[in-house]
mmCIF file of C-alpha atoms in Angstrom:
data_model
loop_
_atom_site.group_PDB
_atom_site.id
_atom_site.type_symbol
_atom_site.label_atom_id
_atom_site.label_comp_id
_atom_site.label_asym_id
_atom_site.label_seq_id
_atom_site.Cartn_x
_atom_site.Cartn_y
_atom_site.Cartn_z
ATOM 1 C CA UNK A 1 -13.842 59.454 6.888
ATOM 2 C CA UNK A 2 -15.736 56.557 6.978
ATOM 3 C CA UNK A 3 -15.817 53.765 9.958
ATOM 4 C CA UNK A 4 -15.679 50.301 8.930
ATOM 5 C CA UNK A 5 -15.872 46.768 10.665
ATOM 6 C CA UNK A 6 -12.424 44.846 10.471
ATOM 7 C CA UNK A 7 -12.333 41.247 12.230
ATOM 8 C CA UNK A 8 -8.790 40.771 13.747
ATOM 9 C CA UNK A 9 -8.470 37.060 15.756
ATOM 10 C CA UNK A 10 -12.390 36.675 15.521
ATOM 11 C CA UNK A 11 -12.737 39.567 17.169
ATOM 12 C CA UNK A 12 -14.499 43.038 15.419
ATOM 13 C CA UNK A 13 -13.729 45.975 15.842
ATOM 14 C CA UNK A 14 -14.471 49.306 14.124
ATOM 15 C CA UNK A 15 -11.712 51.365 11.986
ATOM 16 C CA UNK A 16 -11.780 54.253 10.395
ATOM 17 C CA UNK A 17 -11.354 54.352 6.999
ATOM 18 C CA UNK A 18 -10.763 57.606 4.351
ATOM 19 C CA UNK A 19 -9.480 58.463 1.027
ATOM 20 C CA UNK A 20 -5.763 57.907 -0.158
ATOM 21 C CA UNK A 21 -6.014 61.599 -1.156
ATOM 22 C CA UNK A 22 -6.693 62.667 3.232
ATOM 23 C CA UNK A 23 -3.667 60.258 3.889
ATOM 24 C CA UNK A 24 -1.327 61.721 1.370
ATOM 25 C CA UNK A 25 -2.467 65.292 2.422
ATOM 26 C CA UNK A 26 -2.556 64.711 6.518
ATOM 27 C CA UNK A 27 0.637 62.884 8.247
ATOM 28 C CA UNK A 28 -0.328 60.473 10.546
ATOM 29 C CA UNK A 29 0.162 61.291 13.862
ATOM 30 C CA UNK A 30 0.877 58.417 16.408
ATOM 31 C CA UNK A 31 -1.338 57.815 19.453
ATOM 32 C CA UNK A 32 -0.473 57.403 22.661
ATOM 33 C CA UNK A 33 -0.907 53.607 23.246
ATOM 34 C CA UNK A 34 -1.570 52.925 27.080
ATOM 35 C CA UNK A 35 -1.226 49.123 27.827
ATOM 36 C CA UNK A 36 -3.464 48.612 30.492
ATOM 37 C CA UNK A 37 -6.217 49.868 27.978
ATOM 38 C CA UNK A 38 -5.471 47.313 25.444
ATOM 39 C CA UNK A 39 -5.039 44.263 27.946
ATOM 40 C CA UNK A 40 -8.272 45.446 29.208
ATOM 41 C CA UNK A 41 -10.155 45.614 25.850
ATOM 42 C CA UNK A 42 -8.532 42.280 24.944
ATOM 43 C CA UNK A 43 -10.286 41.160 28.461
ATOM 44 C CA UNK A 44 -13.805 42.291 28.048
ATOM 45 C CA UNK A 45 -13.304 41.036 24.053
ATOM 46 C CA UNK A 46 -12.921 37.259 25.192
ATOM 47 C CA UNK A 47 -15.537 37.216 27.974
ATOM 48 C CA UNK A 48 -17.915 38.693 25.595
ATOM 49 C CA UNK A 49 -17.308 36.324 22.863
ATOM 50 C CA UNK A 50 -17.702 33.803 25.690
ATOM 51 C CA UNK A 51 -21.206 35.014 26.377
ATOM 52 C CA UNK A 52 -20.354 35.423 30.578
ATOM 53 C CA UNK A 53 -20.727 38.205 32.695
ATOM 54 C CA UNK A 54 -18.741 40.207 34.944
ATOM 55 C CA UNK A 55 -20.031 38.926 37.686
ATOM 56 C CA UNK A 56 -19.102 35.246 36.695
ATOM 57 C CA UNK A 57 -15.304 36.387 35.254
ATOM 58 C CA UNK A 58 -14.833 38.239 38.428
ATOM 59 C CA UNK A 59 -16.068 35.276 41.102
ATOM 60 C CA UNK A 60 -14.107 32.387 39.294
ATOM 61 C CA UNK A 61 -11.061 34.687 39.232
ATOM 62 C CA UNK A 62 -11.399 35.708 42.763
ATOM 63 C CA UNK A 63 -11.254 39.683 42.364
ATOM 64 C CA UNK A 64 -14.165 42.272 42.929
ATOM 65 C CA UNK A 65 -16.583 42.853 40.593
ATOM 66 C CA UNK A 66 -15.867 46.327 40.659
ATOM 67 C CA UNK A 67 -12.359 45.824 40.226
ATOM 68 C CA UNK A 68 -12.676 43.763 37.509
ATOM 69 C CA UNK A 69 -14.447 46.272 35.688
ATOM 70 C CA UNK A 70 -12.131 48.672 35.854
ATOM 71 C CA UNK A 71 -9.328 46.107 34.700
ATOM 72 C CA UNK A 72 -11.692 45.865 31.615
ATOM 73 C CA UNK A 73 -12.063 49.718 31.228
ATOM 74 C CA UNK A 74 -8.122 50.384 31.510
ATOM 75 C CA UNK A 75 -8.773 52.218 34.892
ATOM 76 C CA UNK A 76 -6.769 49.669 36.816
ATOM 77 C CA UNK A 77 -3.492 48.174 35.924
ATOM 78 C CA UNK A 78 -3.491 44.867 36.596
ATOM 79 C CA UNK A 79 -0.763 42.590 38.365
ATOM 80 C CA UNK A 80 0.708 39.639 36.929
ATOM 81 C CA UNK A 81 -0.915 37.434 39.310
ATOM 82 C CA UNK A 82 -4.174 39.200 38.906
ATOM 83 C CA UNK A 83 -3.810 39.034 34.973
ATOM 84 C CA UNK A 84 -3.102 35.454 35.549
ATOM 85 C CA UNK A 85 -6.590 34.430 37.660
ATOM 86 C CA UNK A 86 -8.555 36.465 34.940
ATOM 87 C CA UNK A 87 -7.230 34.445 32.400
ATOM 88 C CA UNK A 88 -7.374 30.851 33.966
ATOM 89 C CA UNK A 89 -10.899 31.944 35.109
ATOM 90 C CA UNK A 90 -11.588 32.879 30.967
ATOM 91 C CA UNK A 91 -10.575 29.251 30.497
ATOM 92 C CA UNK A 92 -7.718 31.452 28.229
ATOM 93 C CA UNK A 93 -3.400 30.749 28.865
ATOM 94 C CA UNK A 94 -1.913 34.011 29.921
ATOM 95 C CA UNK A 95 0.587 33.866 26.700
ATOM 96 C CA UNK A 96 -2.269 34.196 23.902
ATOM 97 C CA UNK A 97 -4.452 36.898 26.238
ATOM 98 C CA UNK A 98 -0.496 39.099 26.303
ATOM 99 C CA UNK A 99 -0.272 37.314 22.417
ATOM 100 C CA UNK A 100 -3.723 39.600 21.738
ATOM 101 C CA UNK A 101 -2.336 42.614 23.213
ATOM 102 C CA UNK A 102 1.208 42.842 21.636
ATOM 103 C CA UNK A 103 -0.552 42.520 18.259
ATOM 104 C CA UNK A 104 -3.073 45.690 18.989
ATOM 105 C CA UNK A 105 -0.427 47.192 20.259
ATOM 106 C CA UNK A 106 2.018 46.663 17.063
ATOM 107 C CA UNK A 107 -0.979 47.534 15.014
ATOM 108 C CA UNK A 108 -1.644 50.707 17.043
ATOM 109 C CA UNK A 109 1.857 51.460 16.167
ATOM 110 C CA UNK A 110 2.073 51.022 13.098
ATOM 111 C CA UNK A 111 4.985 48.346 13.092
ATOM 112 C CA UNK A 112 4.332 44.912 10.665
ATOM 113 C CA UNK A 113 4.601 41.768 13.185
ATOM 114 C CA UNK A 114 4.682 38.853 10.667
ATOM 115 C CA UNK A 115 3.094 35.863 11.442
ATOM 116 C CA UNK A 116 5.877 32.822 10.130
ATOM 117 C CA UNK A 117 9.558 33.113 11.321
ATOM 118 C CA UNK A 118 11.704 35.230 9.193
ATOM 119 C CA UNK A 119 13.774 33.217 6.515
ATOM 120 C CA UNK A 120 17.117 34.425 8.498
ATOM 121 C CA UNK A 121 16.194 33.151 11.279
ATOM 122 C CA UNK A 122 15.234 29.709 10.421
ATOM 123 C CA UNK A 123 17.932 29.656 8.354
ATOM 124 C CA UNK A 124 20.403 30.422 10.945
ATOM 125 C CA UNK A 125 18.989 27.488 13.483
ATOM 126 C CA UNK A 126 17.880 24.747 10.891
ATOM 127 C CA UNK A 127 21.362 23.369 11.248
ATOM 128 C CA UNK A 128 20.243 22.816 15.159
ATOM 129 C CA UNK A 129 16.953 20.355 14.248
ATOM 130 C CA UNK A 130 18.065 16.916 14.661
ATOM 131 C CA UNK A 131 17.588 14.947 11.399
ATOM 132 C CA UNK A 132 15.209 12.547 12.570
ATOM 133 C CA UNK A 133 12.784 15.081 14.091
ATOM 134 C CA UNK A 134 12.425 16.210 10.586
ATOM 135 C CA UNK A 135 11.521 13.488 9.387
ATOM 136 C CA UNK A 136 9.195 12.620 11.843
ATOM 137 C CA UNK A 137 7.370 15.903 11.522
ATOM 138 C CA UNK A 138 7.250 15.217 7.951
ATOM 139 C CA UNK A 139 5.556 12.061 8.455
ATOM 140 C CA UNK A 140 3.156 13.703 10.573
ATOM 141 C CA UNK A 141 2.752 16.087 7.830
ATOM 142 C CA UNK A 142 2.052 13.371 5.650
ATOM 143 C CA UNK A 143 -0.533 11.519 7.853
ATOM 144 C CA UNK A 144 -2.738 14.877 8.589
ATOM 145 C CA UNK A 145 -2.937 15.489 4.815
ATOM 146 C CA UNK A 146 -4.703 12.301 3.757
#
C-alpha cells in the first residue's frame, strides 16, 4: 500500500493507494465516519490555507482558543451558531464550509455526488424557466465568451 497526495477543492490530502489485485482480494470495509471530525478537518483546512492562527480564528469568532481547537480536532461538536461565527470569522459562508464536509463525507462513503444536475431533473423543471430568462442568460453567456 502506498500513500499518495490527492488535491480535492485545493485542498491535499494524503490517500492510500494499492494494487487492483489487494482490492479484488480484500472487501472494503466501511469506516465509521464521525461528522464533527470532518467539519473540524474542513475547519483547520481553510484557516491553514489562509495562513492565520488559532489564536486569530478563535478571537474574531468570539470562542476560546482552547475550544476552538478542539472544534478543529473533532473533540467538540460544534453548535450551529458556533459553526456559524467560525465561518464568518474565516471570511467563509456557512453553506460551502457544510458544502466541504458533505463531499468528504460522500467520499468517505463511498457514494458518487455528481457535480451538474441530473438530466431528470432538469428535465422535469425546464418547463418552469420563464422564456425570457433564458434568453437573457444566454446573452450573458454570449457576452462572457468574447
Amino acid at each position: 500500500m502506498v500513500r499518495q497526495p490527492v488535491s480535492v477543492n485545493g485542498v491535499v490530502r494524503w490517500r492510500d493507494v494499492g494494487l487492483a489485485d489487494d482490492a479484488q482480494r480484500k472487501p472494503k470495509e466501511r469506516k465509521m465516519v464521525v461528522l464533527r471530525h470532518e467539519i473540524g478537518d474542513v475547519l483547520r483546512d481553510v484557516r491553514q490555507r489562509q495562513g492565520r492562527t488559532l489564536r486569530e480564528v478563535s478571537h474574531s469568532a468570539r470562542v476560546s482558543l482552547g475550544y476552538l481547537s478542539e472544534v478543529e480536532r473533532g473533540q467538540k461538536e460544534a453548535s450551529s451558531e458556533l459553526l456559524s461565527s467560525i465561518c464568518s470569522a474565516l471570511d467563509v459562508p456557512l453553506s460551502t464550509m457544510l458544502r466541504e464536509v458533505s463531499d468528504r463525507l460522500a467520499e468517505a462513503e463511498g457514494v458518487s455526488v455528481p457535480d451538474t444536475v441530473p438530466q431528470e431533473f432538469s428535465r422535469e423543471f425546464e418547463n418552469n424557466i420563464p422564456d425570457d430568462f433564458t434568453e437573457n442568460f444566454r446573452r450573458g453567456l454570449a457576452a462572457t465568451n468574447r
